[in-house]
């Protein structure tokens, strides 16, 4: 993490975007990941959200399961252990999570694509805190997308209308403590890629996050305290014809005492609008191979196709 010319970039959103766009873009091209400091999400809000997430996950199983929505694909509310598995994985991941999505007014043209949120009445301040955090994540993600647009030679506001009222989802995640000798180095979440546009992750300092490099080696992502880890999802990879890479990544258990603790993190899966057509950017098509790019597909159709592959649809 020392030399940002050869490693995963660590950039500050307090800098003018023009000065960090290419460092960000290079990191996304090479690794599919970058680390963001000064992201603008207040630490007080993060601390409050983490405390409420822990309070929810500490509730009795039967209380949590009352918020599980069968047939809902895990899009909202609670998903218990052993539901989601990575594409092509043989076993389900060892994690439980809660999803908060966008709330659209009745009659909104995109309302049919977004289920209503559910809120646990047992945890005071849950709705207000996570509503606020959702907005803060969205704002930080918008700034990152402006930097990506500049790197791609687009107008800096290119992505704003593509993600406006998008089906973005915030996940509160708990990996339970593992027991026994095999806990050290165990896989918490199997190798997978993200479906969405970009993912912003809080809590990666302890998450044991690793990405698969182009050389086929696992590389640890170790951000400074309080930083955001951002990675490219399959939708952005498709839009850029693979120029910005959606990289396979996984969560491994650390070694030593930390292997036996529960772990918490909060990823925000930023999505295009459901009706946005993911059509390869002209600048990302090789003139020598003008047909060598994926066919256009709507963001919603692409999402549904992929959710079926990971057991959530």
PDB file of C-alpha atoms in Angstrom:
ATOM      1  CA  UNK A   1       0.000   0.000   0.000  1.00  0.00           C
ATOM      2  CA  UNK A   2       3.032   2.262  -0.005  1.00  0.00           C
ATOM      3  CA  UNK A   3       3.667   2.983  -3.663  1.00  0.00           C
ATOM      4  CA  UNK A   4       0.381   3.885  -5.318  1.00  0.00           C
ATOM      5  CA  UNK A   5       1.960   3.489  -8.785  1.00  0.00           C
ATOM      6  CA  UNK A   6       2.279  -0.248  -8.387  1.00  0.00           C
ATOM      7  CA  UNK A   7      -0.175  -1.152  -5.657  1.00  0.00           C
ATOM      8  CA  UNK A   8      -3.853  -0.647  -4.942  1.00  0.00           C
ATOM      9  CA  UNK A   9      -4.369   3.121  -5.024  1.00  0.00           C
ATOM     10  CA  UNK A  10      -5.147   4.972  -1.797  1.00  0.00           C
ATOM     11  CA  UNK A  11      -6.746   8.274  -2.751  1.00  0.00           C
ATOM     12  CA  UNK A  12      -8.420  11.102  -0.857  1.00  0.00           C
ATOM     13  CA  UNK A  13     -11.765  12.551  -1.930  1.00  0.00           C
ATOM     14  CA  UNK A  14     -10.644  15.785  -0.265  1.00  0.00           C
ATOM     15  CA  UNK A  15      -8.381  16.284  -3.319  1.00  0.00           C
ATOM     16  CA  UNK A  16      -9.725  17.737  -6.590  1.00  0.00           C
ATOM     17  CA  UNK A  17     -11.054  14.760  -8.560  1.00  0.00           C
ATOM     18  CA  UNK A  18      -8.968  15.703 -11.599  1.00  0.00           C
ATOM     19  CA  UNK A  19      -5.811  14.993  -9.565  1.00  0.00           C
ATOM     20  CA  UNK A  20      -6.873  11.496  -8.444  1.00  0.00           C
ATOM     21  CA  UNK A  21      -8.959  10.244 -11.399  1.00  0.00           C
ATOM     22  CA  UNK A  22      -6.127   8.488 -13.216  1.00  0.00           C
ATOM     23  CA  UNK A  23      -4.673   6.922 -10.064  1.00  0.00           C
ATOM     24  CA  UNK A  24      -8.170   5.627  -9.304  1.00  0.00           C
ATOM     25  CA  UNK A  25      -8.665   4.417 -12.872  1.00  0.00           C
ATOM     26  CA  UNK A  26      -5.282   2.673 -13.006  1.00  0.00           C
ATOM     27  CA  UNK A  27      -6.056   0.842  -9.782  1.00  0.00           C
ATOM     28  CA  UNK A  28      -9.462  -0.250 -11.101  1.00  0.00           C
ATOM     29  CA  UNK A  29      -7.889  -1.386 -14.385  1.00  0.00           C
ATOM     30  CA  UNK A  30      -5.168  -3.391 -12.687  1.00  0.00           C
ATOM     31  CA  UNK A  31      -6.850  -4.651  -9.510  1.00  0.00           C
ATOM     32  CA  UNK A  32     -10.556  -3.731  -9.735  1.00  0.00           C
ATOM     33  CA  UNK A  33     -10.116  -2.155  -6.280  1.00  0.00           C
ATOM     34  CA  UNK A  34      -9.106   1.177  -4.738  1.00  0.00           C
ATOM     35  CA  UNK A  35      -9.054   2.592  -1.206  1.00  0.00           C
ATOM     36  CA  UNK A  36     -10.753   5.928  -0.480  1.00  0.00           C
ATOM     37  CA  UNK A  37      -9.840   8.227   2.414  1.00  0.00           C
ATOM     38  CA  UNK A  38     -11.722  11.425   3.355  1.00  0.00           C
ATOM     39  CA  UNK A  39     -14.877   9.910   1.862  1.00  0.00           C
ATOM     40  CA  UNK A  40     -17.199  12.261   3.721  1.00  0.00           C
ATOM     41  CA  UNK A  41     -19.189   9.639   5.668  1.00  0.00           C
ATOM     42  CA  UNK A  42     -19.041  10.962   9.247  1.00  0.00           C
ATOM     43  CA  UNK A  43     -17.267   8.662  11.700  1.00  0.00           C
ATOM     44  CA  UNK A  44     -19.995   9.349  14.286  1.00  0.00           C
ATOM     45  CA  UNK A  45     -22.601   7.991  11.856  1.00  0.00           C
ATOM     46  CA  UNK A  46     -20.470   4.916  11.093  1.00  0.00           C
ATOM     47  CA  UNK A  47     -20.006   4.214  14.822  1.00  0.00           C
ATOM     48  CA  UNK A  48     -23.734   4.611  15.493  1.00  0.00           C
ATOM     49  CA  UNK A  49     -24.602   2.299  12.583  1.00  0.00           C
ATOM     50  CA  UNK A  50     -22.123  -0.368  13.701  1.00  0.00           C
ATOM     51  CA  UNK A  51     -23.530  -0.332  17.234  1.00  0.00           C
ATOM     52  CA  UNK A  52     -27.105  -0.738  15.948  1.00  0.00           C
ATOM     53  CA  UNK A  53     -26.091  -3.543  13.558  1.00  0.00           C
ATOM     54  CA  UNK A  54     -24.493  -5.419  16.478  1.00  0.00           C
ATOM     55  CA  UNK A  55     -27.616  -4.802  18.573  1.00  0.00           C
ATOM     56  CA  UNK A  56     -29.800  -6.304  15.839  1.00  0.00           C
ATOM     57  CA  UNK A  57     -27.604  -9.367  15.263  1.00  0.00           C
ATOM     58  CA  UNK A  58     -27.539 -10.035  19.036  1.00  0.00           C
ATOM     59  CA  UNK A  59     -31.341 -10.506  19.041  1.00  0.00           C
ATOM     60  CA  UNK A  60     -32.677 -14.060  19.460  1.00  0.00           C
ATOM     61  CA  UNK A  61     -32.816 -16.118  16.273  1.00  0.00           C
ATOM     62  CA  UNK A  62     -36.603 -16.315  16.191  1.00  0.00           C
ATOM     63  CA  UNK A  63     -36.886 -12.504  16.415  1.00  0.00           C
ATOM     64  CA  UNK A  64     -34.460 -12.030  13.510  1.00  0.00           C
ATOM     65  CA  UNK A  65     -36.134 -14.725  11.418  1.00  0.00           C
ATOM     66  CA  UNK A  66     -39.456 -12.872  11.704  1.00  0.00           C
ATOM     67  CA  UNK A  67     -37.842 -10.316   9.349  1.00  0.00           C
ATOM     68  CA  UNK A  68     -36.847 -12.927   6.776  1.00  0.00           C
ATOM     69  CA  UNK A  69     -38.988 -12.542   3.643  1.00  0.00           C
ATOM     70  CA  UNK A  70     -39.360 -15.927   1.890  1.00  0.00           C
ATOM     71  CA  UNK A  71     -39.371 -15.557  -1.881  1.00  0.00           C
ATOM     72  CA  UNK A  72     -37.988 -12.027  -1.610  1.00  0.00           C
ATOM     73  CA  UNK A  73     -34.543 -13.052  -2.839  1.00  0.00           C
ATOM     74  CA  UNK A  74     -32.992 -11.459   0.245  1.00  0.00           C
ATOM     75  CA  UNK A  75     -33.526  -8.012  -1.292  1.00  0.00           C
ATOM     76  CA  UNK A  76     -34.875  -6.550   1.961  1.00  0.00           C
ATOM     77  CA  UNK A  77     -34.773  -7.437   5.629  1.00  0.00           C
ATOM     78  CA  UNK A  78     -32.957 -10.398   7.166  1.00  0.00           C
ATOM     79  CA  UNK A  79     -31.164 -13.284   5.459  1.00  0.00           C
ATOM     80  CA  UNK A  80     -30.141 -16.081   7.866  1.00  0.00           C
ATOM     81  CA  UNK A  81     -26.990 -18.204   7.735  1.00  0.00           C
ATOM     82  CA  UNK A  82     -26.539 -20.561   4.820  1.00  0.00           C
ATOM     83  CA  UNK A  83     -28.784 -18.880   2.254  1.00  0.00           C
ATOM     84  CA  UNK A  84     -26.427 -17.213  -0.204  1.00  0.00           C
ATOM     85  CA  UNK A  85     -23.665 -19.004  -2.079  1.00  0.00           C
ATOM     86  CA  UNK A  86     -21.110 -17.627  -4.503  1.00  0.00           C
ATOM     87  CA  UNK A  87     -21.573 -18.455  -8.191  1.00  0.00           C
ATOM     88  CA  UNK A  88     -20.203 -21.981  -8.830  1.00  0.00           C
ATOM     89  CA  UNK A  89     -19.498 -22.497  -5.094  1.00  0.00           C
ATOM     90  CA  UNK A  90     -20.375 -25.877  -3.612  1.00  0.00           C
ATOM     91  CA  UNK A  91     -21.268 -24.613  -0.125  1.00  0.00           C
ATOM     92  CA  UNK A  92     -23.215 -21.702   1.275  1.00  0.00           C
ATOM     93  CA  UNK A  93     -21.371 -18.813   2.877  1.00  0.00           C
ATOM     94  CA  UNK A  94     -21.183 -18.579   6.651  1.00  0.00           C
ATOM     95  CA  UNK A  95     -22.776 -15.202   7.264  1.00  0.00           C
ATOM     96  CA  UNK A  96     -26.038 -13.524   8.175  1.00  0.00           C
ATOM     97  CA  UNK A  97     -27.088 -10.139   6.846  1.00  0.00           C
ATOM     98  CA  UNK A  98     -29.710  -7.406   6.654  1.00  0.00           C
ATOM     99  CA  UNK A  99     -30.539  -5.410   3.517  1.00  0.00           C
ATOM    100  CA  UNK A 100     -31.724  -1.813   3.287  1.00  0.00           C
ATOM    101  CA  UNK A 101     -32.788  -0.588  -0.152  1.00  0.00           C
ATOM    102  CA  UNK A 102     -34.057   2.565  -1.796  1.00  0.00           C
ATOM    103  CA  UNK A 103     -37.448   3.896  -0.796  1.00  0.00           C
ATOM    104  CA  UNK A 104     -39.461   5.335  -3.681  1.00  0.00           C
ATOM    105  CA  UNK A 105     -42.821   7.099  -3.362  1.00  0.00           C
ATOM    106  CA  UNK A 106     -45.976   5.299  -4.514  1.00  0.00           C
ATOM    107  CA  UNK A 107     -46.580   5.831  -8.197  1.00  0.00           C
ATOM    108  CA  UNK A 108     -42.884   6.327  -9.001  1.00  0.00           C
ATOM    109  CA  UNK A 109     -42.167   4.736 -12.422  1.00  0.00           C
ATOM    110  CA  UNK A 110     -39.417   2.543 -10.932  1.00  0.00           C
ATOM    111  CA  UNK A 111     -41.332   1.557  -7.766  1.00  0.00           C
ATOM    112  CA  UNK A 112     -42.199  -1.889  -9.202  1.00  0.00           C
ATOM    113  CA  UNK A 113     -38.487  -2.818  -9.166  1.00  0.00           C
ATOM    114  CA  UNK A 114     -37.934  -2.005  -5.482  1.00  0.00           C
ATOM    115  CA  UNK A 115     -39.556  -3.765  -2.570  1.00  0.00           C
ATOM    116  CA  UNK A 116     -40.506  -1.799   0.540  1.00  0.00           C
ATOM    117  CA  UNK A 117     -37.960  -1.820   3.346  1.00  0.00           C
ATOM    118  CA  UNK A 118     -38.698  -3.576   6.605  1.00  0.00           C
ATOM    119  CA  UNK A 119     -37.413  -2.200   9.913  1.00  0.00           C
ATOM    120  CA  UNK A 120     -36.817  -4.050  13.203  1.00  0.00           C
ATOM    121  CA  UNK A 121     -39.033  -2.477  15.867  1.00  0.00           C
ATOM    122  CA  UNK A 122     -36.761  -3.997  18.549  1.00  0.00           C
ATOM    123  CA  UNK A 123     -33.843  -1.653  17.736  1.00  0.00           C
ATOM    124  CA  UNK A 124     -34.484   2.036  18.464  1.00  0.00           C
ATOM    125  CA  UNK A 125     -33.144   4.491  15.865  1.00  0.00           C
ATOM    126  CA  UNK A 126     -32.430   1.748  13.300  1.00  0.00           C
ATOM    127  CA  UNK A 127     -34.493   3.248  10.475  1.00  0.00           C
ATOM    128  CA  UNK A 128     -33.232   6.812  10.981  1.00  0.00           C
ATOM    129  CA  UNK A 129     -29.566   5.824  11.261  1.00  0.00           C
ATOM    130  CA  UNK A 130     -29.490   3.486   8.283  1.00  0.00           C
ATOM    131  CA  UNK A 131     -31.562   5.871   6.170  1.00  0.00           C
ATOM    132  CA  UNK A 132     -28.922   8.508   6.857  1.00  0.00           C
ATOM    133  CA  UNK A 133     -26.049   6.118   6.149  1.00  0.00           C
ATOM    134  CA  UNK A 134     -27.654   5.010   2.869  1.00  0.00           C
ATOM    135  CA  UNK A 135     -27.690   8.655   1.713  1.00  0.00           C
ATOM    136  CA  UNK A 136     -24.078   9.183   2.810  1.00  0.00           C
ATOM    137  CA  UNK A 137     -22.924   6.060   0.947  1.00  0.00           C
ATOM    138  CA  UNK A 138     -24.756   7.235  -2.147  1.00  0.00           C
ATOM    139  CA  UNK A 139     -23.076  10.625  -2.020  1.00  0.00           C
ATOM    140  CA  UNK A 140     -19.592   9.106  -1.617  1.00  0.00           C
ATOM    141  CA  UNK A 141     -20.322   6.665  -4.451  1.00  0.00           C
ATOM    142  CA  UNK A 142     -21.399   9.530  -6.699  1.00  0.00           C
ATOM    143  CA  UNK A 143     -18.044  11.243  -6.131  1.00  0.00           C
ATOM    144  CA  UNK A 144     -16.146   8.040  -6.970  1.00  0.00           C
ATOM    145  CA  UNK A 145     -18.194   7.687 -10.172  1.00  0.00           C
ATOM    146  CA  UNK A 146     -17.286  11.266 -11.118  1.00  0.00           C
ATOM    147  CA  UNK A 147     -13.620  10.311 -10.795  1.00  0.00           C
ATOM    148  CA  UNK A 148     -14.201   7.197 -12.922  1.00  0.00           C
ATOM    149  CA  UNK A 149     -15.971   9.311 -15.575  1.00  0.00           C
ATOM    150  CA  UNK A 150     -13.009  11.700 -15.751  1.00  0.00           C
ATOM    151  CA  UNK A 151     -10.611   8.761 -16.105  1.00  0.00           C
ATOM    152  CA  UNK A 152     -12.695   7.383 -18.987  1.00  0.00           C
ATOM    153  CA  UNK A 153     -12.677  10.768 -20.750  1.00  0.00           C
ATOM    154  CA  UNK A 154     -16.400  11.295 -20.143  1.00  0.00           C
ATOM    155  CA  UNK A 155     -18.184  14.324 -18.760  1.00  0.00           C
ATOM    156  CA  UNK A 156     -17.705  14.176 -14.978  1.00  0.00           C
ATOM    157  CA  UNK A 157     -21.490  14.030 -14.488  1.00  0.00           C
ATOM    158  CA  UNK A 158     -21.958  11.141 -16.943  1.00  0.00           C
ATOM    159  CA  UNK A 159     -22.959   8.575 -14.306  1.00  0.00           C
ATOM    160  CA  UNK A 160     -25.345  10.751 -12.252  1.00  0.00           C
ATOM    161  CA  UNK A 161     -28.455  10.042 -14.390  1.00  0.00           C
ATOM    162  CA  UNK A 162     -27.466   6.371 -14.828  1.00  0.00           C
ATOM    163  CA  UNK A 163     -27.642   5.699 -11.076  1.00  0.00           C
ATOM    164  CA  UNK A 164     -30.401   8.149 -10.100  1.00  0.00           C
ATOM    165  CA  UNK A 165     -33.116   6.130  -8.319  1.00  0.00           C
ATOM    166  CA  UNK A 166     -31.004   3.020  -8.907  1.00  0.00           C
ATOM    167  CA  UNK A 167     -31.660  -0.212  -7.052  1.00  0.00           C
ATOM    168  CA  UNK A 168     -28.708   0.253  -4.667  1.00  0.00           C
ATOM    169  CA  UNK A 169     -28.605  -1.961  -1.580  1.00  0.00           C
ATOM    170  CA  UNK A 170     -26.812  -1.533   1.749  1.00  0.00           C
ATOM    171  CA  UNK A 171     -25.886  -4.765   3.529  1.00  0.00           C
ATOM    172  CA  UNK A 172     -25.194  -5.111   7.256  1.00  0.00           C
ATOM    173  CA  UNK A 173     -23.104  -8.224   7.565  1.00  0.00           C
ATOM    174  CA  UNK A 174     -22.075 -10.478  10.428  1.00  0.00           C
ATOM    175  CA  UNK A 175     -19.660 -13.374  10.184  1.00  0.00           C
ATOM    176  CA  UNK A 176     -20.026 -15.510  13.332  1.00  0.00           C
ATOM    177  CA  UNK A 177     -17.028 -16.477  15.468  1.00  0.00           C
ATOM    178  CA  UNK A 178     -15.486 -19.722  14.274  1.00  0.00           C
ATOM    179  CA  UNK A 179     -14.281 -22.456  16.593  1.00  0.00           C
ATOM    180  CA  UNK A 180     -11.567 -25.089  16.540  1.00  0.00           C
ATOM    181  CA  UNK A 181      -8.157 -25.271  14.903  1.00  0.00           C
ATOM    182  CA  UNK A 182      -9.598 -24.922  11.399  1.00  0.00           C
ATOM    183  CA  UNK A 183     -10.878 -21.408  12.215  1.00  0.00           C
ATOM    184  CA  UNK A 184      -7.525 -19.825  11.360  1.00  0.00           C
ATOM    185  CA  UNK A 185      -7.453 -19.046   7.655  1.00  0.00           C
ATOM    186  CA  UNK A 186     -10.957 -20.478   7.060  1.00  0.00           C
ATOM    187  CA  UNK A 187     -12.956 -18.987   4.187  1.00  0.00           C
ATOM    188  CA  UNK A 188     -15.761 -16.733   5.494  1.00  0.00           C
ATOM    189  CA  UNK A 189     -17.184 -15.798   2.094  1.00  0.00           C
ATOM    190  CA  UNK A 190     -16.263 -17.837  -0.975  1.00  0.00           C
ATOM    191  CA  UNK A 191     -14.599 -16.294  -4.021  1.00  0.00           C
ATOM    192  CA  UNK A 192     -17.107 -14.197  -5.968  1.00  0.00           C
ATOM    193  CA  UNK A 193     -17.521 -11.115  -8.127  1.00  0.00           C
ATOM    194  CA  UNK A 194     -20.040  -8.336  -7.454  1.00  0.00           C
ATOM    195  CA  UNK A 195     -22.969  -7.916  -9.828  1.00  0.00           C
ATOM    196  CA  UNK A 196     -23.555  -4.169  -9.440  1.00  0.00           C
ATOM    197  CA  UNK A 197     -21.824  -0.990 -10.699  1.00  0.00           C
ATOM    198  CA  UNK A 198     -19.416  -0.270  -7.830  1.00  0.00           C
ATOM    199  CA  UNK A 199     -19.322  -1.521  -4.233  1.00  0.00           C
ATOM    200  CA  UNK A 200     -18.274   0.651  -1.293  1.00  0.00           C
ATOM    201  CA  UNK A 201     -17.217  -1.282   1.813  1.00  0.00           C
ATOM    202  CA  UNK A 202     -16.906  -0.025   5.385  1.00  0.00           C
ATOM    203  CA  UNK A 203     -15.312  -2.297   7.961  1.00  0.00           C
ATOM    204  CA  UNK A 204     -12.743  -3.891   5.686  1.00  0.00           C
ATOM    205  CA  UNK A 205      -9.929  -3.274   8.192  1.00  0.00           C
ATOM    206  CA  UNK A 206     -10.823  -6.541   9.908  1.00  0.00           C
ATOM    207  CA  UNK A 207     -12.687  -8.268   7.122  1.00  0.00           C
ATOM    208  CA  UNK A 208      -9.851 -10.431   5.760  1.00  0.00           C
ATOM    209  CA  UNK A 209     -10.643  -9.239   2.245  1.00  0.00           C
ATOM    210  CA  UNK A 210      -8.509 -10.638  -0.586  1.00  0.00           C
ATOM    211  CA  UNK A 211      -8.663 -10.075  -4.345  1.00  0.00           C
ATOM    212  CA  UNK A 212      -7.505 -12.365  -7.127  1.00  0.00           C
ATOM    213  CA  UNK A 213      -4.866 -10.634  -9.246  1.00  0.00           C
ATOM    214  CA  UNK A 214      -4.549 -10.999 -13.015  1.00  0.00           C
ATOM    215  CA  UNK A 215      -1.576 -13.269 -12.245  1.00  0.00           C
ATOM    216  CA  UNK A 216      -3.881 -15.628 -10.333  1.00  0.00           C
ATOM    217  CA  UNK A 217      -2.572 -14.796  -6.844  1.00  0.00           C
ATOM    218  CA  UNK A 218      -4.604 -13.788  -3.783  1.00  0.00           C
ATOM    219  CA  UNK A 219      -3.715 -10.282  -2.574  1.00  0.00           C
ATOM    220  CA  UNK A 220      -4.835  -8.848   0.775  1.00  0.00           C
ATOM    221  CA  UNK A 221      -6.710  -5.534   0.774  1.00  0.00           C
ATOM    222  CA  UNK A 222      -5.701  -3.773   3.993  1.00  0.00           C
ATOM    223  CA  UNK A 223      -7.130  -0.251   4.176  1.00  0.00           C
ATOM    224  CA  UNK A 224      -6.219   2.323   6.829  1.00  0.00           C
ATOM    225  CA  UNK A 225      -8.683   2.689   9.729  1.00  0.00           C
ATOM    226  CA  UNK A 226     -11.930   4.352   8.648  1.00  0.00           C
ATOM    227  CA  UNK A 227     -11.210   4.208   4.905  1.00  0.00           C
ATOM    228  CA  UNK A 228     -13.629   2.903   2.282  1.00  0.00           C
ATOM    229  CA  UNK A 229     -12.691   0.040   0.005  1.00  0.00           C
ATOM    230  CA  UNK A 230     -14.262   0.463  -3.449  1.00  0.00           C
ATOM    231  CA  UNK A 231     -14.418  -2.201  -6.131  1.00  0.00           C
ATOM    232  CA  UNK A 232     -15.747  -2.448  -9.664  1.00  0.00           C
ATOM    233  CA  UNK A 233     -18.822  -4.631 -10.209  1.00  0.00           C
ATOM    234  CA  UNK A 234     -19.826  -6.670 -13.263  1.00  0.00           C
ATOM    235  CA  UNK A 235     -22.127  -3.936 -14.609  1.00  0.00           C
ATOM    236  CA  UNK A 236     -19.314  -1.384 -14.851  1.00  0.00           C
ATOM    237  CA  UNK A 237     -16.957  -4.041 -16.215  1.00  0.00           C
ATOM    238  CA  UNK A 238     -19.531  -4.761 -18.938  1.00  0.00           C
ATOM    239  CA  UNK A 239     -20.091  -1.070 -19.700  1.00  0.00           C
ATOM    240  CA  UNK A 240     -16.318  -0.542 -20.151  1.00  0.00           C
ATOM    241  CA  UNK A 241     -15.793  -3.820 -22.069  1.00  0.00           C
ATOM    242  CA  UNK A 242     -13.492  -5.109 -19.330  1.00  0.00           C
ATOM    243  CA  UNK A 243     -11.298  -2.012 -19.198  1.00  0.00           C
ATOM    244  CA  UNK A 244     -12.274  -1.510 -15.548  1.00  0.00           C
ATOM    245  CA  UNK A 245     -12.146  -4.960 -13.985  1.00  0.00           C
ATOM    246  CA  UNK A 246     -14.691  -6.677 -11.787  1.00  0.00           C
ATOM    247  CA  UNK A 247     -12.294  -8.780  -9.771  1.00  0.00           C
ATOM    248  CA  UNK A 248     -12.959 -12.033  -7.971  1.00  0.00           C
ATOM    249  CA  UNK A 249     -12.572 -11.539  -4.225  1.00  0.00           C
ATOM    250  CA  UNK A 250     -13.181 -13.469  -1.014  1.00  0.00           C
ATOM    251  CA  UNK A 251     -13.180 -13.048   2.769  1.00  0.00           C
ATOM    252  CA  UNK A 252     -10.755 -15.210   4.737  1.00  0.00           C
ATOM    253  CA  UNK A 253     -10.433 -15.571   8.464  1.00  0.00           C
ATOM    254  CA  UNK A 254      -7.287 -14.025   9.963  1.00  0.00           C
ATOM    255  CA  UNK A 255      -4.808 -15.996  12.026  1.00  0.00           C
ATOM    256  CA  UNK A 256      -4.302 -15.680  15.773  1.00  0.00           C
ATOM    257  CA  UNK A 257      -6.892 -14.364  18.255  1.00  0.00           C
ATOM    258  CA  UNK A 258      -8.854 -12.437  15.620  1.00  0.00           C
ATOM    259  CA  UNK A 259      -9.803 -15.759  13.987  1.00  0.00           C
ATOM    260  CA  UNK A 260     -12.144 -16.512  16.884  1.00  0.00           C
ATOM    261  CA  UNK A 261     -14.104 -13.236  16.939  1.00  0.00           C
ATOM    262  CA  UNK A 262     -17.304 -12.338  15.123  1.00  0.00           C
ATOM    263  CA  UNK A 263     -16.700  -9.857  12.288  1.00  0.00           C
ATOM    264  CA  UNK A 264     -18.947  -7.091  11.006  1.00  0.00           C
ATOM    265  CA  UNK A 265     -18.867  -5.041   7.831  1.00  0.00           C
ATOM    266  CA  UNK A 266     -21.172  -2.821   5.762  1.00  0.00           C
ATOM    267  CA  UNK A 267     -20.975  -2.992   1.971  1.00  0.00           C
ATOM    268  CA  UNK A 268     -23.052  -0.676  -0.212  1.00  0.00           C
ATOM    269  CA  UNK A 269     -23.860  -2.151  -3.629  1.00  0.00           C
ATOM    270  CA  UNK A 270     -24.384   0.853  -5.903  1.00  0.00           C
ATOM    271  CA  UNK A 271     -26.578  -0.010  -8.887  1.00  0.00           C
ATOM    272  CA  UNK A 272     -27.593   1.589 -12.152  1.00  0.00           C
ATOM    273  CA  UNK A 273     -31.275   2.438 -12.580  1.00  0.00           C
ATOM    274  CA  UNK A 274     -33.232  -0.728 -13.475  1.00  0.00           C
ATOM    275  CA  UNK A 275     -34.119   0.726 -16.903  1.00  0.00           C
ATOM    276  CA  UNK A 276     -30.559   1.798 -17.782  1.00  0.00           C
ATOM    277  CA  UNK A 277     -29.264  -0.021 -20.857  1.00  0.00           C
ATOM    278  CA  UNK A 278     -25.735  -1.265 -20.254  1.00  0.00           C
ATOM    279  CA  UNK A 279     -24.310  -0.616 -23.703  1.00  0.00           C
ATOM    280  CA  UNK A 280     -20.536  -0.636 -24.173  1.00  0.00           C
ATOM    281  CA  UNK A 281     -19.044   2.858 -24.154  1.00  0.00           C
ATOM    282  CA  UNK A 282     -17.790   3.754 -27.664  1.00  0.00           C
ATOM    283  CA  UNK A 283     -14.378   4.694 -26.233  1.00  0.00           C
ATOM    284  CA  UNK A 284     -14.022   1.159 -24.855  1.00  0.00           C
ATOM    285  CA  UNK A 285     -14.524  -0.573 -28.227  1.00  0.00           C
ATOM    286  CA  UNK A 286     -11.379  -1.514 -30.122  1.00  0.00           C
ATOM    287  CA  UNK A 287     -11.706  -0.105 -33.701  1.00  0.00           C
ATOM    288  CA  UNK A 288      -9.802  -3.164 -34.969  1.00  0.00           C
ATOM    289  CA  UNK A 289     -12.464  -5.423 -33.394  1.00  0.00           C
ATOM    290  CA  UNK A 290     -15.677  -3.383 -33.522  1.00  0.00           C
ATOM    291  CA  UNK A 291     -17.905  -6.360 -32.689  1.00  0.00           C
ATOM    292  CA  UNK A 292     -15.833  -7.610 -29.760  1.00  0.00           C
ATOM    293  CA  UNK A 293     -18.042  -6.416 -26.899  1.00  0.00           C
ATOM    294  CA  UNK A 294     -21.099  -7.669 -24.971  1.00  0.00           C
ATOM    295  CA  UNK A 295     -24.639  -7.127 -26.279  1.00  0.00           C
ATOM    296  CA  UNK A 296     -26.673  -4.341 -24.644  1.00  0.00           C
ATOM    297  CA  UNK A 297     -28.810  -5.476 -21.700  1.00  0.00           C
ATOM    298  CA  UNK A 298     -30.921  -3.574 -19.183  1.00  0.00           C
ATOM    299  CA  UNK A 299     -29.529  -3.283 -15.687  1.00  0.00           C
ATOM    300  CA  UNK A 300     -32.598  -5.083 -14.279  1.00  0.00           C
ATOM    301  CA  UNK A 301     -32.373  -8.031 -16.702  1.00  0.00           C
ATOM    302  CA  UNK A 302     -28.670  -8.415 -15.989  1.00  0.00           C
ATOM    303  CA  UNK A 303     -29.317  -8.376 -12.225  1.00  0.00           C
ATOM    304  CA  UNK A 304     -32.054 -11.018 -12.463  1.00  0.00           C
ATOM    305  CA  UNK A 305     -29.859 -13.260 -14.612  1.00  0.00           C
ATOM    306  CA  UNK A 306     -27.078 -13.103 -12.029  1.00  0.00           C
ATOM    307  CA  UNK A 307     -29.271 -13.443  -8.924  1.00  0.00           C
ATOM    308  CA  UNK A 308     -30.552 -16.753 -10.271  1.00  0.00           C
ATOM    309  CA  UNK A 309     -26.938 -17.934 -10.471  1.00  0.00           C
ATOM    310  CA  UNK A 310     -26.236 -17.218  -6.780  1.00  0.00           C
ATOM    311  CA  UNK A 311     -29.392 -18.735  -5.310  1.00  0.00           C
ATOM    312  CA  UNK A 312     -31.133 -15.437  -4.466  1.00  0.00           C
ATOM    313  CA  UNK A 313     -33.800 -15.356  -7.176  1.00  0.00           C
TER     314      UNK A 313
END
